[in-house]
Structures are given as C-alpha cells and as structure tokens.
Amino acid sequence: DADVTQTPRNRITKTGKRIMLECSQTKGHDRMYWYRQDPGLGLRLIYYSFDVKDINKGEISDGYSVSRQAQAKFSLSLESAIPNQTALYFCATSSSRDGNTEAFFGQGTRLTVV
Amino acid sequence: AQSVSQHNHHVILSEAASLELGCNYSYGGTVNLFWYVQYPGQHLQLLLKYFSGDPLVKGIKGFEAEFIKSKFSFNLRKPSVQWSDTAEYFCAVMGTGANNLFFGTGTRLTVIP
C-alpha cells in the first residue's frame, strides 16, 4: 500500500463547482503539503501544514482552501473551480523530527475543469 | 527568498551517452538539496539528496550529483543513460530554517534506444 494516498486519481468537473481532493498518509509525518504541477512550471506550493492546527499559504493559494482534519489527513478544496486550475495535484509529507529528510509524494490527482 | 533554476528544458540523448543536468539555486544560508525523478504517468520519487558532508552524492540507478557551494549548483550526472531513464527530473532546495521545498521547472529527458 502506498504511504501517501490521494483520492480521486482523476477528476473532471465543471466550472463553478466545488471540489475536494483528499490526501492521507501512514508515514506518521507531521508536515503535509499540496503542490500543483503544470507543464513548464514545475511544482508550485499551494498550502502547507506543519501540524493539525497549523495551516500556511504557499505561493499560489488563491482559489484554494485546505483542511487538516487529523495528522494523517490533509484535504484541498477548490471553492469554485475554473479552467486554469486544470493541473496535476500532488500531496506530500515530511517529518520535522528528523531535520534532514525528504518529502514523500502521493500518486497525484489529475484534475480537469471544463 | 529561495529559487531554483533548471536551464535545460528538454534533453534528448542516445542510449549510452553521458548526462549532465544543470541546477542552480539562490539562498543565503545552508541548504538541503534534492533531485527527484518523475517517470511518465507516475509520482515524484527521490533520486538523491545532499544535506552535508561529501559534496559528491550518489543516488539510485547510477545517478550522482555534485554540490558546488561557490557556484550555488547541484548538477545531476549519469555516465551512461538507458532508455528507461526517460523521465522528467526536478531539482529542489530547502533552506535550513525554511518551511518547504522549492522546485525547479524540471528537465524532460528523452533517451533514444
């Protein structure tokens, strides 16, 4: 089983609809992140959370919101989806207990807004 | 502020050719450096990482990278590529004391059999 699981893997939605992408992890990490990947732009950080009560905006948070329901769960919502939010979305986790550690990524959610 | 530059957007090589992908970063302090690989249709996987010590880091699948502090660089190398190395490669940096990873825009590698 994957350590970082994203659902759904693929989603097509209409403009204006609210959609939630979910992420859960079994790694016991305290830090969780949401990135979007666009061709030629690499990965850009949307939101990150260092603890259940700690939520921070990343570089492109407009149009998105997040919820850290538990240490293991971090969901990303698009309140009113628009076509330029069509992208590949990745959830990632890391641990603050080991200062030198990498991020572990989920399989990604491909979102298309029509 | 942190930033990462990958100057090669698309590299095409024949099998057995040598590979070097450039990565430069900007950050005023100590950094942790990473190379991730994304095979077609898959998620990002760690190739190698540098935290401290020997600036020449060896990773999986024969990849290595060299941290040159004076040049703010962390270039990825492989002496002989294989068709299965076709993927997108991302350099990432985390400044110690910073909150998250910053990624470069990625380099797409195509290896021709």
PDB file of C-alpha atoms in Angstrom:
ATOM      1  CA  ASP A   1       0.000   0.000   0.000  1.00  0.00           C
ATOM      2  CA  ALA A   2       1.148   3.499  -0.755  1.00  0.00           C
ATOM      3  CA  ASP A   3       2.376   5.572   2.177  1.00  0.00           C
ATOM      4  CA  VAL A   4       0.749   8.716   0.774  1.00  0.00           C
ATOM      5  CA  THR A   5      -2.636   8.159  -0.836  1.00  0.00           C
ATOM      6  CA  GLN A   6      -4.556  10.659  -2.897  1.00  0.00           C
ATOM      7  CA  THR A   7      -8.182  10.400  -3.934  1.00  0.00           C
ATOM      8  CA  PRO A   8      -9.505  10.685  -6.537  1.00  0.00           C
ATOM      9  CA  ARG A   9      -6.754   9.886  -9.041  1.00  0.00           C
ATOM     10  CA  ASN A  10      -8.615  11.573 -11.868  1.00  0.00           C
ATOM     11  CA  ARG A  11     -11.480  14.015 -11.856  1.00  0.00           C
ATOM     12  CA  ILE A  12     -13.335  16.044 -14.437  1.00  0.00           C
ATOM     13  CA  THR A  13     -15.506  18.824 -13.093  1.00  0.00           C
ATOM     14  CA  LYS A  14     -17.417  21.788 -14.442  1.00  0.00           C
ATOM     15  CA  THR A  15     -16.568  25.434 -13.986  1.00  0.00           C
ATOM     16  CA  GLY A  16     -18.046  26.833 -10.793  1.00  0.00           C
ATOM     17  CA  LYS A  17     -18.316  23.510  -8.989  1.00  0.00           C
ATOM     18  CA  ARG A  18     -16.750  22.905  -5.583  1.00  0.00           C
ATOM     19  CA  ILE A  19     -14.370  20.002  -5.461  1.00  0.00           C
ATOM     20  CA  MET A  20     -12.294  18.395  -2.745  1.00  0.00           C
ATOM     21  CA  LEU A  21      -9.095  16.431  -3.190  1.00  0.00           C
ATOM     22  CA  GLU A  22      -8.094  14.208  -0.312  1.00  0.00           C
ATOM     23  CA  CYS A  23      -4.758  13.035   0.969  1.00  0.00           C
ATOM     24  CA  SER A  24      -3.971  10.555   3.701  1.00  0.00           C
ATOM     25  CA  GLN A  25      -0.643   9.216   4.912  1.00  0.00           C
ATOM     26  CA  THR A  26       0.574   6.328   7.004  1.00  0.00           C
ATOM     27  CA  LYS A  27       4.109   7.603   7.488  1.00  0.00           C
ATOM     28  CA  GLY A  28       3.399   9.336  10.780  1.00  0.00           C
ATOM     29  CA  HIS A  29       4.757  12.602   9.404  1.00  0.00           C
ATOM     30  CA  ASP A  30       3.668  15.872  10.937  1.00  0.00           C
ATOM     31  CA  ARG A  31       4.132  18.036   7.834  1.00  0.00           C
ATOM     32  CA  MET A  32       1.880  17.877   4.791  1.00  0.00           C
ATOM     33  CA  TYR A  33       1.852  19.862   1.561  1.00  0.00           C
ATOM     34  CA  TRP A  34      -0.232  20.412  -1.552  1.00  0.00           C
ATOM     35  CA  TYR A  35       1.502  21.207  -4.839  1.00  0.00           C
ATOM     36  CA  ARG A  36       0.221  21.671  -8.355  1.00  0.00           C
ATOM     37  CA  GLN A  37       2.235  20.703 -11.393  1.00  0.00           C
ATOM     38  CA  ASP A  38       1.850  22.452 -14.730  1.00  0.00           C
ATOM     39  CA  PRO A  39       3.920  21.787 -17.852  1.00  0.00           C
ATOM     40  CA  GLY A  40       6.975  24.037 -17.929  1.00  0.00           C
ATOM     41  CA  LEU A  41       6.298  25.443 -14.478  1.00  0.00           C
ATOM     42  CA  GLY A  42       7.408  22.572 -12.262  1.00  0.00           C
ATOM     43  CA  LEU A  43       5.737  22.133  -8.884  1.00  0.00           C
ATOM     44  CA  ARG A  44       4.305  25.112  -7.080  1.00  0.00           C
ATOM     45  CA  LEU A  45       3.255  25.084  -3.458  1.00  0.00           C
ATOM     46  CA  ILE A  46      -0.407  25.796  -2.740  1.00  0.00           C
ATOM     47  CA  TYR A  47      -0.685  25.248   1.021  1.00  0.00           C
ATOM     48  CA  TYR A  48       1.268  23.519   3.733  1.00  0.00           C
ATOM     49  CA  SER A  49       0.581  22.393   7.273  1.00  0.00           C
ATOM     50  CA  PHE A  50       3.086  21.632   9.991  1.00  0.00           C
ATOM     51  CA  ASP A  51       0.521  20.364  12.467  1.00  0.00           C
ATOM     52  CA  VAL A  52      -3.212  19.894  12.804  1.00  0.00           C
ATOM     53  CA  LYS A  53      -3.648  23.469  13.973  1.00  0.00           C
ATOM     54  CA  ASP A  54      -1.089  24.986  11.648  1.00  0.00           C
ATOM     55  CA  ILE A  55      -2.077  25.990   8.098  1.00  0.00           C
ATOM     56  CA  ASN A  56       0.020  28.212   5.851  1.00  0.00           C
ATOM     57  CA  LYS A  57      -0.412  29.652   2.396  1.00  0.00           C
ATOM     58  CA  GLY A  58       2.074  28.768  -0.275  1.00  0.00           C
ATOM     59  CA  GLU A  59       2.949  30.717  -3.387  1.00  0.00           C
ATOM     60  CA  ILE A  60      -0.343  30.129  -5.244  1.00  0.00           C
ATOM     61  CA  SER A  61      -3.103  29.771  -2.648  1.00  0.00           C
ATOM     62  CA  ASP A  62      -5.755  31.985  -4.291  1.00  0.00           C
ATOM     63  CA  GLY A  63      -8.837  29.982  -5.207  1.00  0.00           C
ATOM     64  CA  TYR A  64      -7.914  27.111  -2.886  1.00  0.00           C
ATOM     65  CA  SER A  65      -8.535  26.205   0.739  1.00  0.00           C
ATOM     66  CA  VAL A  66      -7.341  23.333   2.893  1.00  0.00           C
ATOM     67  CA  SER A  67      -8.332  21.400   5.970  1.00  0.00           C
ATOM     68  CA  ARG A  68      -6.093  19.329   8.229  1.00  0.00           C
ATOM     69  CA  GLN A  69      -8.651  17.038   9.781  1.00  0.00           C
ATOM     70  CA  ALA A  70      -6.080  14.908  11.562  1.00  0.00           C
ATOM     71  CA  GLN A  71      -2.333  14.472  11.464  1.00  0.00           C
ATOM     72  CA  ALA A  72      -2.776  11.872   8.746  1.00  0.00           C
ATOM     73  CA  LYS A  73      -5.271  13.745   6.564  1.00  0.00           C
ATOM     74  CA  PHE A  74      -4.942  16.938   4.557  1.00  0.00           C
ATOM     75  CA  SER A  75      -7.609  17.897   2.031  1.00  0.00           C
ATOM     76  CA  LEU A  76      -7.535  20.541  -0.671  1.00  0.00           C
ATOM     77  CA  SER A  77     -10.696  22.298  -1.836  1.00  0.00           C
ATOM     78  CA  LEU A  78     -11.418  24.354  -4.898  1.00  0.00           C
ATOM     79  CA  GLU A  79     -14.330  26.529  -3.840  1.00  0.00           C
ATOM     80  CA  SER A  80     -15.406  27.411  -7.363  1.00  0.00           C
ATOM     81  CA  ALA A  81     -13.344  25.589  -9.953  1.00  0.00           C
ATOM     82  CA  ILE A  82     -12.105  27.443 -13.016  1.00  0.00           C
ATOM     83  CA  PRO A  83     -10.410  26.066 -16.150  1.00  0.00           C
ATOM     84  CA  ASN A  84      -6.958  27.387 -15.274  1.00  0.00           C
ATOM     85  CA  GLN A  85      -6.998  25.147 -12.217  1.00  0.00           C
ATOM     86  CA  THR A  86      -6.710  22.211 -14.572  1.00  0.00           C
ATOM     87  CA  ALA A  87      -3.468  20.590 -13.434  1.00  0.00           C
ATOM     88  CA  LEU A  88      -1.847  17.628 -11.742  1.00  0.00           C
ATOM     89  CA  TYR A  89      -2.050  17.961  -7.966  1.00  0.00           C
ATOM     90  CA  PHE A  90       0.362  16.287  -5.569  1.00  0.00           C
ATOM     91  CA  CYS A  91       0.196  15.821  -1.853  1.00  0.00           C
ATOM     92  CA  ALA A  92       3.469  15.368   0.014  1.00  0.00           C
ATOM     93  CA  THR A  93       4.604  14.700   3.566  1.00  0.00           C
ATOM     94  CA  SER A  94       7.773  15.194   5.552  1.00  0.00           C
ATOM     95  CA  SER A  95       8.871  14.967   9.144  1.00  0.00           C
ATOM     96  CA  SER A  96      10.204  17.700  11.380  1.00  0.00           C
ATOM     97  CA  ARG A  97      11.577  15.146  13.826  1.00  0.00           C
ATOM     98  CA  ASP A  98      14.452  14.466  11.515  1.00  0.00           C
ATOM     99  CA  GLY A  99      15.842  17.784  10.307  1.00  0.00           C
ATOM    100  CA  ASN A 100      17.342  16.203   7.235  1.00  0.00           C
ATOM    101  CA  THR A 101      14.597  14.389   5.423  1.00  0.00           C
ATOM    102  CA  GLU A 102      12.978  14.476   2.047  1.00  0.00           C
ATOM    103  CA  ALA A 103       9.360  14.864   1.040  1.00  0.00           C
ATOM    104  CA  PHE A 104       7.332  11.803   0.061  1.00  0.00           C
ATOM    105  CA  PHE A 105       4.751  12.262  -2.659  1.00  0.00           C
ATOM    106  CA  GLY A 106       1.392  10.752  -3.402  1.00  0.00           C
ATOM    107  CA  GLN A 107       0.470   9.385  -6.823  1.00  0.00           C
ATOM    108  CA  GLY A 108      -1.170  12.617  -7.892  1.00  0.00           C
ATOM    109  CA  THR A 109      -4.670  13.716  -8.841  1.00  0.00           C
ATOM    110  CA  ARG A 110      -5.270  14.808 -12.395  1.00  0.00           C
ATOM    111  CA  LEU A 111      -7.981  17.467 -12.320  1.00  0.00           C
ATOM    112  CA  THR A 112      -9.673  18.813 -15.417  1.00  0.00           C
ATOM    113  CA  VAL A 113     -12.039  21.759 -15.170  1.00  0.00           C
ATOM    114  CA  VAL A 114     -14.276  22.157 -18.218  1.00  0.00           C
TER     115      VAL A 114
ATOM    116  CA  ALA B   1      13.885  34.104  -0.891  1.00  0.00           C
ATOM    117  CA  GLN B   2      14.688  30.729  -2.364  1.00  0.00           C
ATOM    118  CA  SER B   3      14.632  29.926  -6.044  1.00  0.00           C
ATOM    119  CA  VAL B   4      15.807  27.092  -8.233  1.00  0.00           C
ATOM    120  CA  SER B   5      16.795  27.252 -11.890  1.00  0.00           C
ATOM    121  CA  GLN B   6      16.993  24.368 -14.279  1.00  0.00           C
ATOM    122  CA  HIS B   7      18.243  25.681 -17.574  1.00  0.00           C
ATOM    123  CA  ASN B   8      17.723  22.584 -19.693  1.00  0.00           C
ATOM    124  CA  HIS B   9      14.044  22.190 -20.507  1.00  0.00           C
ATOM    125  CA  HIS B  10      14.306  19.168 -22.771  1.00  0.00           C
ATOM    126  CA  VAL B  11      17.330  16.981 -23.328  1.00  0.00           C
ATOM    127  CA  ILE B  12      17.459  14.239 -25.945  1.00  0.00           C
ATOM    128  CA  LEU B  13      20.217  11.639 -25.772  1.00  0.00           C
ATOM    129  CA  SER B  14      21.025   8.311 -27.306  1.00  0.00           C
ATOM    130  CA  GLU B  15      21.478   5.300 -25.087  1.00  0.00           C
ATOM    131  CA  ALA B  16      24.961   5.081 -23.520  1.00  0.00           C
ATOM    132  CA  ALA B  17      25.507   8.827 -23.800  1.00  0.00           C
ATOM    133  CA  SER B  18      26.570  10.721 -20.702  1.00  0.00           C
ATOM    134  CA  LEU B  19      24.127  13.011 -18.949  1.00  0.00           C
ATOM    135  CA  GLU B  20      24.528  16.218 -17.029  1.00  0.00           C
ATOM    136  CA  LEU B  21      21.527  18.294 -15.966  1.00  0.00           C
ATOM    137  CA  GLY B  22      22.146  21.711 -14.511  1.00  0.00           C
ATOM    138  CA  CYS B  23      20.619  23.066 -11.314  1.00  0.00           C
ATOM    139  CA  ASN B  24      21.383  26.392  -9.687  1.00  0.00           C
ATOM    140  CA  TYR B  25      19.756  27.791  -6.613  1.00  0.00           C
ATOM    141  CA  SER B  26      19.631  31.031  -4.719  1.00  0.00           C
ATOM    142  CA  TYR B  27      19.516  31.098  -0.950  1.00  0.00           C
ATOM    143  CA  GLY B  28      21.641  32.947   1.537  1.00  0.00           C
ATOM    144  CA  GLY B  29      22.187  30.177   4.032  1.00  0.00           C
ATOM    145  CA  THR B  30      22.714  26.455   4.390  1.00  0.00           C
ATOM    146  CA  VAL B  31      20.635  24.289   2.094  1.00  0.00           C
ATOM    147  CA  ASN B  32      19.400  20.774   1.684  1.00  0.00           C
ATOM    148  CA  LEU B  33      19.354  19.753  -1.974  1.00  0.00           C
ATOM    149  CA  PHE B  34      17.374  17.097  -3.794  1.00  0.00           C
ATOM    150  CA  TRP B  35      16.859  15.570  -7.195  1.00  0.00           C
ATOM    151  CA  TYR B  36      13.505  13.937  -7.880  1.00  0.00           C
ATOM    152  CA  VAL B  37      12.504  11.899 -10.913  1.00  0.00           C
ATOM    153  CA  GLN B  38       9.039  11.539 -12.373  1.00  0.00           C
ATOM    154  CA  TYR B  39       8.555   8.661 -14.793  1.00  0.00           C
ATOM    155  CA  PRO B  40       5.705   9.041 -17.283  1.00  0.00           C
ATOM    156  CA  GLY B  41       2.371   8.915 -15.503  1.00  0.00           C
ATOM    157  CA  GLN B  42       3.911   8.470 -12.088  1.00  0.00           C
ATOM    158  CA  HIS B  43       4.581  10.487  -8.950  1.00  0.00           C
ATOM    159  CA  LEU B  44       7.852  12.040  -7.898  1.00  0.00           C
ATOM    160  CA  GLN B  45      10.485   9.748  -6.452  1.00  0.00           C
ATOM    161  CA  LEU B  46      13.689  10.751  -4.735  1.00  0.00           C
ATOM    162  CA  LEU B  47      16.858  10.129  -6.736  1.00  0.00           C
ATOM    163  CA  LEU B  48      19.363  11.544  -4.295  1.00  0.00           C
ATOM    164  CA  LYS B  49      19.828  14.179  -1.647  1.00  0.00           C
ATOM    165  CA  TYR B  50      22.551  16.298  -0.128  1.00  0.00           C
ATOM    166  CA  PHE B  51      22.465  17.530   3.460  1.00  0.00           C
ATOM    167  CA  SER B  52      26.120  17.827   4.474  1.00  0.00           C
ATOM    168  CA  GLY B  53      29.493  16.130   4.152  1.00  0.00           C
ATOM    169  CA  ASP B  54      30.902  14.809   0.894  1.00  0.00           C
ATOM    170  CA  PRO B  55      29.665  17.134  -1.859  1.00  0.00           C
ATOM    171  CA  LEU B  56      29.569  14.249  -4.331  1.00  0.00           C
ATOM    172  CA  VAL B  57      26.377  12.355  -3.664  1.00  0.00           C
ATOM    173  CA  LYS B  58      25.474   9.018  -5.161  1.00  0.00           C
ATOM    174  CA  GLY B  59      21.862   8.075  -5.681  1.00  0.00           C
ATOM    175  CA  ILE B  60      19.835   5.268  -7.123  1.00  0.00           C
ATOM    176  CA  LYS B  61      20.124   3.866 -10.642  1.00  0.00           C
ATOM    177  CA  GLY B  62      23.684   5.109 -11.157  1.00  0.00           C
ATOM    178  CA  PHE B  63      22.906   8.794 -10.747  1.00  0.00           C
ATOM    179  CA  GLU B  64      25.151  11.169  -8.856  1.00  0.00           C
ATOM    180  CA  ALA B  65      25.212  14.876  -8.152  1.00  0.00           C
ATOM    181  CA  GLU B  66      27.869  17.301  -7.053  1.00  0.00           C
ATOM    182  CA  PHE B  67      27.228  20.218  -4.745  1.00  0.00           C
ATOM    183  CA  ILE B  68      29.480  23.165  -5.577  1.00  0.00           C
ATOM    184  CA  LYS B  69      28.806  25.755  -2.922  1.00  0.00           C
ATOM    185  CA  SER B  70      30.744  28.536  -4.625  1.00  0.00           C
ATOM    186  CA  LYS B  71      28.620  28.150  -7.752  1.00  0.00           C
ATOM    187  CA  PHE B  72      25.315  27.512  -5.947  1.00  0.00           C
ATOM    188  CA  SER B  73      24.985  24.449  -8.131  1.00  0.00           C
ATOM    189  CA  PHE B  74      23.861  20.854  -7.728  1.00  0.00           C
ATOM    190  CA  ASN B  75      24.176  19.242 -11.143  1.00  0.00           C
ATOM    191  CA  LEU B  76      22.928  15.741 -11.812  1.00  0.00           C
ATOM    192  CA  ARG B  77      25.098  13.293 -13.753  1.00  0.00           C
ATOM    193  CA  LYS B  78      24.995   9.788 -15.099  1.00  0.00           C
ATOM    194  CA  PRO B  79      27.848   8.324 -17.166  1.00  0.00           C
ATOM    195  CA  SER B  80      25.687   6.171 -19.426  1.00  0.00           C
ATOM    196  CA  VAL B  81      21.938   6.662 -19.792  1.00  0.00           C
ATOM    197  CA  GLN B  82      19.418   3.966 -20.613  1.00  0.00           C
ATOM    198  CA  TRP B  83      16.096   4.128 -22.388  1.00  0.00           C
ATOM    199  CA  SER B  84      14.426   3.551 -19.016  1.00  0.00           C
ATOM    200  CA  ASP B  85      15.848   6.872 -17.766  1.00  0.00           C
ATOM    201  CA  THR B  86      13.336   8.700 -19.941  1.00  0.00           C
ATOM    202  CA  ALA B  87      11.528  10.871 -17.404  1.00  0.00           C
ATOM    203  CA  GLU B  88      11.256  14.365 -16.021  1.00  0.00           C
ATOM    204  CA  TYR B  89      13.857  15.427 -13.483  1.00  0.00           C
ATOM    205  CA  PHE B  90      13.313  18.059 -10.821  1.00  0.00           C
ATOM    206  CA  CYS B  91      15.874  19.784  -8.678  1.00  0.00           C
ATOM    207  CA  ALA B  92      14.637  21.055  -5.305  1.00  0.00           C
ATOM    208  CA  VAL B  93      16.102  23.060  -2.470  1.00  0.00           C
ATOM    209  CA  MET B  94      15.138  23.602   1.118  1.00  0.00           C
ATOM    210  CA  GLY B  95      16.964  26.257   3.048  1.00  0.00           C
ATOM    211  CA  THR B  96      17.605  25.199   6.623  1.00  0.00           C
ATOM    212  CA  GLY B  97      15.158  27.135   8.718  1.00  0.00           C
ATOM    213  CA  ALA B  98      12.822  27.479   5.752  1.00  0.00           C
ATOM    214  CA  ASN B  99       9.431  25.895   5.619  1.00  0.00           C
ATOM    215  CA  ASN B 100       9.217  23.979   2.418  1.00  0.00           C
ATOM    216  CA  LEU B 101      10.798  22.644  -0.739  1.00  0.00           C
ATOM    217  CA  PHE B 102      11.202  24.875  -3.754  1.00  0.00           C
ATOM    218  CA  PHE B 103      11.288  23.109  -7.079  1.00  0.00           C
ATOM    219  CA  GLY B 104      12.842  23.963 -10.385  1.00  0.00           C
ATOM    220  CA  THR B 105      10.721  23.877 -13.522  1.00  0.00           C
ATOM    221  CA  GLY B 106      12.004  20.435 -14.435  1.00  0.00           C
ATOM    222  CA  THR B 107      14.029  18.934 -17.287  1.00  0.00           C
ATOM    223  CA  ARG B 108      12.471  16.403 -19.567  1.00  0.00           C
ATOM    224  CA  LEU B 109      14.930  13.719 -20.608  1.00  0.00           C
ATOM    225  CA  THR B 110      14.244  11.580 -23.651  1.00  0.00           C
ATOM    226  CA  VAL B 111      16.602   8.677 -24.263  1.00  0.00           C
ATOM    227  CA  ILE B 112      16.524   7.221 -27.755  1.00  0.00           C
ATOM    228  CA  PRO B 113      17.241   3.480 -27.997  1.00  0.00           C
TER     229      PRO B 113
END
